[in-house]
PDB file of C-alpha atoms in Angstrom:
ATOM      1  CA  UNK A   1      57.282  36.353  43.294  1.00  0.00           C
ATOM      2  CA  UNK A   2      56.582  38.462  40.376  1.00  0.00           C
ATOM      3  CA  UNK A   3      53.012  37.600  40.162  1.00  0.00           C
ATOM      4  CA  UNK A   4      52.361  37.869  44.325  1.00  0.00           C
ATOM      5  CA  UNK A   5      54.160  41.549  43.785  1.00  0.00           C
ATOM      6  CA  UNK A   6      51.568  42.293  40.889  1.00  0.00           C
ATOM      7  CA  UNK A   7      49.265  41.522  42.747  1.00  0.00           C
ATOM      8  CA  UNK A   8      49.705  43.055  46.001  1.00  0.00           C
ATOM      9  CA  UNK A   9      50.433  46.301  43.787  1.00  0.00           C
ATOM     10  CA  UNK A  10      46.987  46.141  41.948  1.00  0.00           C
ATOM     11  CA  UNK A  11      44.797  45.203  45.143  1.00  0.00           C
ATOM     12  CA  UNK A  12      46.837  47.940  47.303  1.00  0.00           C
ATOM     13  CA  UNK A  13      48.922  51.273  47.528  1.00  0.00           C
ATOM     14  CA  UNK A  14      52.046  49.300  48.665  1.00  0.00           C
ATOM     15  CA  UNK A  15      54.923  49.899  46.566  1.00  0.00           C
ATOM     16  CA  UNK A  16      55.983  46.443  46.370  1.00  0.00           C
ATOM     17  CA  UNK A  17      59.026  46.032  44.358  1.00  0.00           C
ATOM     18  CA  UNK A  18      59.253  43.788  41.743  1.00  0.00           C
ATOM     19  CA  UNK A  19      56.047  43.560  40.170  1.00  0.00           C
ATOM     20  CA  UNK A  20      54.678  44.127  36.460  1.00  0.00           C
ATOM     21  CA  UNK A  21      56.156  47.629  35.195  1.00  0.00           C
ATOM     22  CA  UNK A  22      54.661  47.716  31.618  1.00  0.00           C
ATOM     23  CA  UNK A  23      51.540  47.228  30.163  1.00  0.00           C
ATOM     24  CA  UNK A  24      52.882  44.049  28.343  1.00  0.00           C
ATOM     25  CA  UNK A  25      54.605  42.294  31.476  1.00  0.00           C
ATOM     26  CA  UNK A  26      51.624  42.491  33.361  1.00  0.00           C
ATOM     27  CA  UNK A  27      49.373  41.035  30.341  1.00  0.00           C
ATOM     28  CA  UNK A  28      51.915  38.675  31.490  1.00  0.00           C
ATOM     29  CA  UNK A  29      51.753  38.574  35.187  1.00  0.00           C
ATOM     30  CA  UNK A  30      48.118  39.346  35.836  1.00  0.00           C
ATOM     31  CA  UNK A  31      46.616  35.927  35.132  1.00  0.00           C
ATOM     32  CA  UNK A  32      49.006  34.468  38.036  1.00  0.00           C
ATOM     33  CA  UNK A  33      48.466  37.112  39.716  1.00  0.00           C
ATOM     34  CA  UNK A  34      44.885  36.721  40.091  1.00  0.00           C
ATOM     35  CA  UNK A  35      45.066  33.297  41.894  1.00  0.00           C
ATOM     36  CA  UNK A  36      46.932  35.125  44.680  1.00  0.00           C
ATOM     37  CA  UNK A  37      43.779  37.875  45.064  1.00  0.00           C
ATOM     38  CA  UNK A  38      41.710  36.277  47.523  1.00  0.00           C
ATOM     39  CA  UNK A  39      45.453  35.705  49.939  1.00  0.00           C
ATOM     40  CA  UNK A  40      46.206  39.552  49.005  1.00  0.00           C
ATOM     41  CA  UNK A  41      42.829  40.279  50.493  1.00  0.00           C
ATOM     42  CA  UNK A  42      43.078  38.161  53.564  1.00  0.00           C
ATOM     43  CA  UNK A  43      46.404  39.928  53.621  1.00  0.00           C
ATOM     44  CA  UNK A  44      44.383  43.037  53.994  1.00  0.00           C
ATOM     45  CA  UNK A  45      42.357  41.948  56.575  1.00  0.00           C
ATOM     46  CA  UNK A  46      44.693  41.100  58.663  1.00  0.00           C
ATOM     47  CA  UNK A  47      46.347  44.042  58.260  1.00  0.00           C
ATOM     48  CA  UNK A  48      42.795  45.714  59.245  1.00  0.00           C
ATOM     49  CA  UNK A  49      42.437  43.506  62.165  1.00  0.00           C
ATOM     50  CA  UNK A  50      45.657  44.372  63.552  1.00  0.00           C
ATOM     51  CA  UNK A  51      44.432  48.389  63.041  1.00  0.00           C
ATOM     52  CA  UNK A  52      41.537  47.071  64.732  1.00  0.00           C
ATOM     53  CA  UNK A  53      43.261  45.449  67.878  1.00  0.00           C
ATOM     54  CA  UNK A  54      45.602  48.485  68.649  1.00  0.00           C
ATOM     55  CA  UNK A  55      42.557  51.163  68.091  1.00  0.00           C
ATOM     56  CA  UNK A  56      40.810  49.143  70.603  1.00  0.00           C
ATOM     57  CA  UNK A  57      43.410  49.401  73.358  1.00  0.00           C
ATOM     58  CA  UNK A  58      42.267  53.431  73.447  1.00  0.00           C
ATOM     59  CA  UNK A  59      38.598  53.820  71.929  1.00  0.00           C
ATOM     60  CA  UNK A  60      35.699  52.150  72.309  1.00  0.00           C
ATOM     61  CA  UNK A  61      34.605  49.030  70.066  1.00  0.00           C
ATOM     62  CA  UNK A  62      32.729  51.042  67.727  1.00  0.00           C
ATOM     63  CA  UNK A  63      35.100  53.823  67.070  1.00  0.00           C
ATOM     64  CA  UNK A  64      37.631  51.503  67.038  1.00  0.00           C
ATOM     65  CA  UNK A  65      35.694  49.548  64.001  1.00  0.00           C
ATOM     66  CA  UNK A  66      35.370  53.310  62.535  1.00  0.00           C
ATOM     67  CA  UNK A  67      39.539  53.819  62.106  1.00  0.00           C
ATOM     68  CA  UNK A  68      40.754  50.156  61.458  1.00  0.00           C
ATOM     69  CA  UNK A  69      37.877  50.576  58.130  1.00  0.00           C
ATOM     70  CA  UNK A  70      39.422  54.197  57.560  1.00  0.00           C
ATOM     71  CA  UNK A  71      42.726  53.099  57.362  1.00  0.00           C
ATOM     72  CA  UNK A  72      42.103  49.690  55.451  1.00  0.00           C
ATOM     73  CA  UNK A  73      40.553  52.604  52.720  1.00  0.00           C
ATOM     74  CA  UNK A  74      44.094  54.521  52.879  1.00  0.00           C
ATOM     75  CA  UNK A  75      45.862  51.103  52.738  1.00  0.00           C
ATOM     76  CA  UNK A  76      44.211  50.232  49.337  1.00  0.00           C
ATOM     77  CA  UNK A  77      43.171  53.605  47.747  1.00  0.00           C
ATOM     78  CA  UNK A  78      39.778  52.958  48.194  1.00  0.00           C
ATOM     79  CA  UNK A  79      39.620  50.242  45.323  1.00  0.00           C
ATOM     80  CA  UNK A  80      36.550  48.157  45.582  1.00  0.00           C
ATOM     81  CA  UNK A  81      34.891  51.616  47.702  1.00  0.00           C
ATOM     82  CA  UNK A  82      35.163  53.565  44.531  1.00  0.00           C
ATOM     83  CA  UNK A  83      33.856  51.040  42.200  1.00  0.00           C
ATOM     84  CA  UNK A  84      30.698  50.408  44.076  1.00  0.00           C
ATOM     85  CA  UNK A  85      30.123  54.246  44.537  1.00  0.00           C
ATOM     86  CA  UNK A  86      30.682  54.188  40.335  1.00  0.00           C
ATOM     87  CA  UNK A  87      28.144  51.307  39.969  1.00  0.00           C
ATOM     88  CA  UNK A  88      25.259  52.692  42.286  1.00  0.00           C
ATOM     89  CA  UNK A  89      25.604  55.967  40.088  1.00  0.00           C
ATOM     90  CA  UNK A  90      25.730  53.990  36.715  1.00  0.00           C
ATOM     91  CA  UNK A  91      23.046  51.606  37.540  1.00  0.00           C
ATOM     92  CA  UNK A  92      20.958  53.844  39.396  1.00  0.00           C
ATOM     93  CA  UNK A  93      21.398  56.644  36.796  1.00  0.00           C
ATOM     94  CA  UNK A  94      21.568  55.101  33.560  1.00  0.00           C
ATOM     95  CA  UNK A  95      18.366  54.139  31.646  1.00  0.00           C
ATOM     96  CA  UNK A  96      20.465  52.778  28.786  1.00  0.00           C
ATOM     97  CA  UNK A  97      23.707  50.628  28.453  1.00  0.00           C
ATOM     98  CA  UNK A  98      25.427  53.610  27.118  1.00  0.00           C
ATOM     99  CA  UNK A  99      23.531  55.724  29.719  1.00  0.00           C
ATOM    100  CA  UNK A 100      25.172  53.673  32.279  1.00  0.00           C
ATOM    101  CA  UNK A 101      28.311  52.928  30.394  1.00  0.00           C
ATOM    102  CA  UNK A 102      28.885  56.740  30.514  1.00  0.00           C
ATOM    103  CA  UNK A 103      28.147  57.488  34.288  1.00  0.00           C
ATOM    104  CA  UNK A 104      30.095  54.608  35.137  1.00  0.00           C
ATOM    105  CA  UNK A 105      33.581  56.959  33.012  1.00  0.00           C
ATOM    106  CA  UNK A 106      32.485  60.150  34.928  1.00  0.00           C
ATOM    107  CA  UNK A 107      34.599  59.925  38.461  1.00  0.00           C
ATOM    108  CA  UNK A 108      32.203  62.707  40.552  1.00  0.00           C
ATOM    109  CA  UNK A 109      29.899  60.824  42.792  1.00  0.00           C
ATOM    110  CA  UNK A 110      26.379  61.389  42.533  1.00  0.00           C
ATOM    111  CA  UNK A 111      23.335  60.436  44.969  1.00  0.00           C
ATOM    112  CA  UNK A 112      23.227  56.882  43.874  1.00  0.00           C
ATOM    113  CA  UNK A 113      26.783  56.367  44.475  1.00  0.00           C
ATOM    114  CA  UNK A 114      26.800  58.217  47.793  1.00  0.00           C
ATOM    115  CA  UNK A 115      23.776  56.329  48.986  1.00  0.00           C
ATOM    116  CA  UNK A 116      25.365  53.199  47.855  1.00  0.00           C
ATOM    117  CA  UNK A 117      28.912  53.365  49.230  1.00  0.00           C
ATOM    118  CA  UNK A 118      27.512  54.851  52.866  1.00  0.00           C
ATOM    119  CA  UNK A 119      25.119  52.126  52.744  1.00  0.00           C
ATOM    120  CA  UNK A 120      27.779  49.682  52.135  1.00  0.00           C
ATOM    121  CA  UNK A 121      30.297  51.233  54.570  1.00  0.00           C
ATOM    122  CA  UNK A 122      27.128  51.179  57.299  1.00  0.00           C
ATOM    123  CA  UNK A 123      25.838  47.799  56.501  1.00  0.00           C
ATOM    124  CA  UNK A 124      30.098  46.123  57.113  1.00  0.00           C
ATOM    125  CA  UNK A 125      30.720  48.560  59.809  1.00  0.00           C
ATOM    126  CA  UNK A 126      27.478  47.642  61.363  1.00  0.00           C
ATOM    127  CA  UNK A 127      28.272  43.798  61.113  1.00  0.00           C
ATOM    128  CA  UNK A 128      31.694  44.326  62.859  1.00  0.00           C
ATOM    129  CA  UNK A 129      30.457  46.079  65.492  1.00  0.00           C
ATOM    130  CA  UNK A 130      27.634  43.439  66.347  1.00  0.00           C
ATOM    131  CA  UNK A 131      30.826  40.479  66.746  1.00  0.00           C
ATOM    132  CA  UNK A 132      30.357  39.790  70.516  1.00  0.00           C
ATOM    133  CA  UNK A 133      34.146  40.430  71.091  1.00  0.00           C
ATOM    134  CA  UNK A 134      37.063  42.263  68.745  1.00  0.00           C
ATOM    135  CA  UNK A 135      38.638  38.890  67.946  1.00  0.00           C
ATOM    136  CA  UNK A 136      35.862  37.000  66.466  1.00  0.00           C
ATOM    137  CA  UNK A 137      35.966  40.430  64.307  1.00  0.00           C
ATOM    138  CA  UNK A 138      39.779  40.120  63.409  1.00  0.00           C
ATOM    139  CA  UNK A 139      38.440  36.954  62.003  1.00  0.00           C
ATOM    140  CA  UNK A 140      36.140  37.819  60.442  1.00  0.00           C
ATOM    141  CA  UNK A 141      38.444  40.792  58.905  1.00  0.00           C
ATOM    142  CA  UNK A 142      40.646  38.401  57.813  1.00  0.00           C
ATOM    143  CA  UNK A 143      38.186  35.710  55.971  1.00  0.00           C
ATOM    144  CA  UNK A 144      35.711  38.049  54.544  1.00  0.00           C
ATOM    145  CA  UNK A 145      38.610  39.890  53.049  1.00  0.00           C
ATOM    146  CA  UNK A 146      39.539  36.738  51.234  1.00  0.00           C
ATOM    147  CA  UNK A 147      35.808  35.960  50.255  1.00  0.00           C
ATOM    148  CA  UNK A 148      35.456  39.018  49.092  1.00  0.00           C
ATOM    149  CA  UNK A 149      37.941  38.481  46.770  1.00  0.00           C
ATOM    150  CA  UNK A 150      36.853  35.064  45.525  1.00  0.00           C
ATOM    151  CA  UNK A 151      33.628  36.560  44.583  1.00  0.00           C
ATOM    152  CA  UNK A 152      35.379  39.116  42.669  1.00  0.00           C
ATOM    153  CA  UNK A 153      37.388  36.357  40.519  1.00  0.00           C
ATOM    154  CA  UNK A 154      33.757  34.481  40.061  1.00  0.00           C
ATOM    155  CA  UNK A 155      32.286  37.802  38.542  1.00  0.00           C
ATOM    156  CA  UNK A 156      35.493  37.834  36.023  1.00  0.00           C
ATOM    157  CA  UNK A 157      34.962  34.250  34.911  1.00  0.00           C
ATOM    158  CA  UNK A 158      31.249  34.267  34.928  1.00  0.00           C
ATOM    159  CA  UNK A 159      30.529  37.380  32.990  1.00  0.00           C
ATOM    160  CA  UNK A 160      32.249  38.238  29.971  1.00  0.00           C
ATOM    161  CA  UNK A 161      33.679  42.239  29.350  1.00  0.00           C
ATOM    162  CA  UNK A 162      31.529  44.672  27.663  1.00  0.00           C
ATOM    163  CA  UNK A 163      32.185  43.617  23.836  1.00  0.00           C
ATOM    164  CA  UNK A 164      34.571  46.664  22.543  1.00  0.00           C
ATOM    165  CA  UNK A 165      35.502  48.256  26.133  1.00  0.00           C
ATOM    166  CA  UNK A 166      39.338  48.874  26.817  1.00  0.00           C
ATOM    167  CA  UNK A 167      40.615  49.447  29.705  1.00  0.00           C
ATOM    168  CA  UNK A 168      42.733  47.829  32.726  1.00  0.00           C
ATOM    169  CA  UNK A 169      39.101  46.434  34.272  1.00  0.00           C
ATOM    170  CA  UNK A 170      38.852  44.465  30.725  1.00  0.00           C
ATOM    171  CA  UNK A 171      42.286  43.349  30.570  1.00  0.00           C
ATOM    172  CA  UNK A 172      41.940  41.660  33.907  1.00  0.00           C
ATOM    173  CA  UNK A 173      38.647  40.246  33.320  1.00  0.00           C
ATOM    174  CA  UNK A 174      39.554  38.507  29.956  1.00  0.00           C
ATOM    175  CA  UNK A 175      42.474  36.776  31.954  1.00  0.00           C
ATOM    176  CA  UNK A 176      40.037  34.630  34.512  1.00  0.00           C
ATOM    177  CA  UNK A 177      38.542  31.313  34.358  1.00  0.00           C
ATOM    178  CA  UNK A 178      36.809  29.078  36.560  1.00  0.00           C
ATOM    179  CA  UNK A 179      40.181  27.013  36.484  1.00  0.00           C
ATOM    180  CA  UNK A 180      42.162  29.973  37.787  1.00  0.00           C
ATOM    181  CA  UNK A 181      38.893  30.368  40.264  1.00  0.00           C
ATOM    182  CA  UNK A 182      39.704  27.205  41.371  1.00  0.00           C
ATOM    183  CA  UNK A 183      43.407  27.616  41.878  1.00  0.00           C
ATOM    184  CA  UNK A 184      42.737  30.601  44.003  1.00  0.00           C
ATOM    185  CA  UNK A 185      40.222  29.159  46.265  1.00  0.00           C
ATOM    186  CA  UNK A 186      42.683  25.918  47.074  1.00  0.00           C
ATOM    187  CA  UNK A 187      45.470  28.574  47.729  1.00  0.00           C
ATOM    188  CA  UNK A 188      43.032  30.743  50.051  1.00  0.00           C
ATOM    189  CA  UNK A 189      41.789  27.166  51.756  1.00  0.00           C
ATOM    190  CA  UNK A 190      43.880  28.101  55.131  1.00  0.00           C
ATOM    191  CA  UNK A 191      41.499  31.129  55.568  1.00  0.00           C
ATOM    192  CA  UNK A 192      38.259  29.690  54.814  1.00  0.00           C
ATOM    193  CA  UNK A 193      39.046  27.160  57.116  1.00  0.00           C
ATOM    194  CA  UNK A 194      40.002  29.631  59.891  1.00  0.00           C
ATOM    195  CA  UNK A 195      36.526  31.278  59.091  1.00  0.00           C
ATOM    196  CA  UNK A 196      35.000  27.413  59.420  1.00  0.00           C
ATOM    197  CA  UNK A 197      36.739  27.021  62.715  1.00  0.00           C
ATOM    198  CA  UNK A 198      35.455  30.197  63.788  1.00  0.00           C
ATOM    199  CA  UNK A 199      32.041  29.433  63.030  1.00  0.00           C
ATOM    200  CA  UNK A 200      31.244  26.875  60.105  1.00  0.00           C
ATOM    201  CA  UNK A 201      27.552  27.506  60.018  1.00  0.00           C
ATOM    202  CA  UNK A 202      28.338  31.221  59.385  1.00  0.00           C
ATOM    203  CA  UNK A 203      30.583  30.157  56.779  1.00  0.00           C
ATOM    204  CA  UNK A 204      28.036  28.121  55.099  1.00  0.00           C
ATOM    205  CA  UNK A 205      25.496  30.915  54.990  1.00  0.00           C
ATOM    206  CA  UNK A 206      28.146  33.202  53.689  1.00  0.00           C
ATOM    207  CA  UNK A 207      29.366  30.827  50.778  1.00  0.00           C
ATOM    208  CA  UNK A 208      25.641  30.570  50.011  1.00  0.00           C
ATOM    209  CA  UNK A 209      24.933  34.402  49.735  1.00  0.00           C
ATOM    210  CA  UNK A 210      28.022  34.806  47.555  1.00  0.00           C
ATOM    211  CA  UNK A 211      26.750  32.199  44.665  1.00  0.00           C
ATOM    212  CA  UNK A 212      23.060  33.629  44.824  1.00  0.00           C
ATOM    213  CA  UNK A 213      24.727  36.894  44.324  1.00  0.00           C
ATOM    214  CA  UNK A 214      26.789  35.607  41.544  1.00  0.00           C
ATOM    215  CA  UNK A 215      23.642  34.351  39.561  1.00  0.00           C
ATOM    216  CA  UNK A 216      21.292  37.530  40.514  1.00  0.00           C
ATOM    217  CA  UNK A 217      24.540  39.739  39.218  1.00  0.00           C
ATOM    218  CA  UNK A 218      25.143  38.136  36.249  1.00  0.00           C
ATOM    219  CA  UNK A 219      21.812  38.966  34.880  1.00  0.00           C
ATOM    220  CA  UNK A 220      21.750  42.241  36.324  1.00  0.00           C
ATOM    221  CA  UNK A 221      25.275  43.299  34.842  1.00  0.00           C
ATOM    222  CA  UNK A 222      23.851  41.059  31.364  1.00  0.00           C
ATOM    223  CA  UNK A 223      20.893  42.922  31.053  1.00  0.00           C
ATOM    224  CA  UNK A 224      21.814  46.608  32.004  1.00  0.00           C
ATOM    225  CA  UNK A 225      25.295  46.498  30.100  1.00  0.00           C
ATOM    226  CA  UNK A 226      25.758  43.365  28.178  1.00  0.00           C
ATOM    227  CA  UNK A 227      28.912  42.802  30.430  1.00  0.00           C
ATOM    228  CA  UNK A 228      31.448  43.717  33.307  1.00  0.00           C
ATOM    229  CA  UNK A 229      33.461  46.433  33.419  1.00  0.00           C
ATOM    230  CA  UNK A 230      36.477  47.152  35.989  1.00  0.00           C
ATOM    231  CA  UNK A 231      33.593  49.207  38.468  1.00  0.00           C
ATOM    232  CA  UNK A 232      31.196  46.133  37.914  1.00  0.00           C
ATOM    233  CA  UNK A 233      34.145  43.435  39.347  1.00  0.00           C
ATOM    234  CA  UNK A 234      35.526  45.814  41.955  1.00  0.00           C
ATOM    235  CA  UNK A 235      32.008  46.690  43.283  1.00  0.00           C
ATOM    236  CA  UNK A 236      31.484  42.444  43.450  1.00  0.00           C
ATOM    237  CA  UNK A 237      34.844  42.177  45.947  1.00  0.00           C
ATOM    238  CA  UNK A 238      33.267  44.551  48.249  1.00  0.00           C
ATOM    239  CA  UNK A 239      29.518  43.578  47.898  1.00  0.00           C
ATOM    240  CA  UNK A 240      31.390  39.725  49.016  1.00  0.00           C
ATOM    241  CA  UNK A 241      33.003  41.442  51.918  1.00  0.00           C
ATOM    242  CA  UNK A 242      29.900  42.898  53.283  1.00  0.00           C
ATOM    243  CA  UNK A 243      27.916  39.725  52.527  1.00  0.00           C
ATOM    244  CA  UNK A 244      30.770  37.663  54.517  1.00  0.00           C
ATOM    245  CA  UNK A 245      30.945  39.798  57.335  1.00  0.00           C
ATOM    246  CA  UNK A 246      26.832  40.425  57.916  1.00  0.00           C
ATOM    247  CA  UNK A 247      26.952  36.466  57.704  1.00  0.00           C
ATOM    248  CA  UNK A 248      28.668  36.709  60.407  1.00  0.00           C
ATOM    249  CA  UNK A 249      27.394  38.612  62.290  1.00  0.00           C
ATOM    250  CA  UNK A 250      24.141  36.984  61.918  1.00  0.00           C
ATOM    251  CA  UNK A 251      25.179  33.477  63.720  1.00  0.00           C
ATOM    252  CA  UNK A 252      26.613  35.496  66.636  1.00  0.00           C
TER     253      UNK A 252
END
């Protein structure tokens, strides 16, 4: 229970009691809590489907795409938003590894990052909107949410922390391995198969586009800063949710 409430209180606002309080229980409680990440995130998508399903009772499809995304951002600070709007700016900014590693420490947004997160925003609000009815998207919520996720945990246990960084993004990294990847997929096997029932081919395609990502990101994050960093992993969760959701959409 400890390890579910870590990990609902990392991936979200929620002031769920009983999780990790110091810095030493959750070195603790982190590595079990990372096998519950990709049901925390379907968790979250369901939660977004259901903002989904009452905005559509009074707007139209689109809008109502618009607020169940806004409030999914309010529901978990903007996590995975922020890092990708940090790693457009880094990447895009940086010529160096310290170049980017610098950017990546400054919180203002600058063109890369705005470019990056609207694009991002566009590209999953775009997919959503092309579902032909609001309960294929629920589903698709719900799935790509845990996906998302998964990809994340694959992007800690493929590619090693920036040798010397601190920080909370490094701390979590250094706890996953493809055994823990493992775990957490069997655990999140309910959703996938929802998504499968839904539409397996889509599911296919978007399991696909996840590992091609994985390899084409390792080398990227290798090359341009010898590592990941806390952006780097959070930017991967929602680069899998958009990937998941466009899949998607695609097989409609």
């Amino acid at each position: 229970m400890r390890a579910a409430a870590t990990a609902i209180r990392f991936l979200t606002r929620l002031p769920v009691p009983g999780g990790a309080e110091t810095s030493e229980t959750f070195a603790q409680e982190i590595r079990r809590a990372l096998w519950l990440f990709p049901l925390v995130g379907a968790g979250i998508g369901a939660a977004t489907a259901l903002a989904l399903w009452l905005a559509d009772l009074a707007l139209p499809f689109a809008l109502a795409v618009l607020v169940a995304l806004a409030i999914e951002a309010r529901l978990t600070g903007a996590l995975h938003e922020d890092a990708l709007a940090d790693l457009c700016d880094g990447l895009g900014g940086g010529r160096t590894p310290e170049d980017v590693l610098r950017i990546l420490k400054d919180s203002r947004i600058g063109a890369f990052g705005a470019l990056g997160l609207g694009s991002g925003v566009a590209l999953r609000a775009g997919g959503l909107m092309a579902m032909p009815d609001p309960a294929q998207a629920m589903i698709v919520l719900v799935v790509s949410g845990a996906l998302g996720r998964l990809l994340m945990l694959a992007v800690m246990a493929a590619v090693p922390p920036v040798p010397g960084r601190e920080g909370l993004g490094a701390s979590v990294a250094s706890s996953a391995d493809w055994k823990g990847l493992g775990i957490a997929a069997l655990l999140a096997a309910p959703v996938l198969l929802l998504g499968a029932f839904a539409d397996a081919r889509a599911m296919v395609v978007a399991c696909i586009l996840g590992v091609v990502f994985l390899f084409w990101y390792r080398g990227l994050l290798r090359r341009r800063i010898g590592g990941s960093t806390g952006d780097a992993i959070g930017a991967a969760a929602y680069v899998g949710i958009v990937l998941a959701t466009l899949a998607f959409a695609m097989e409609r």
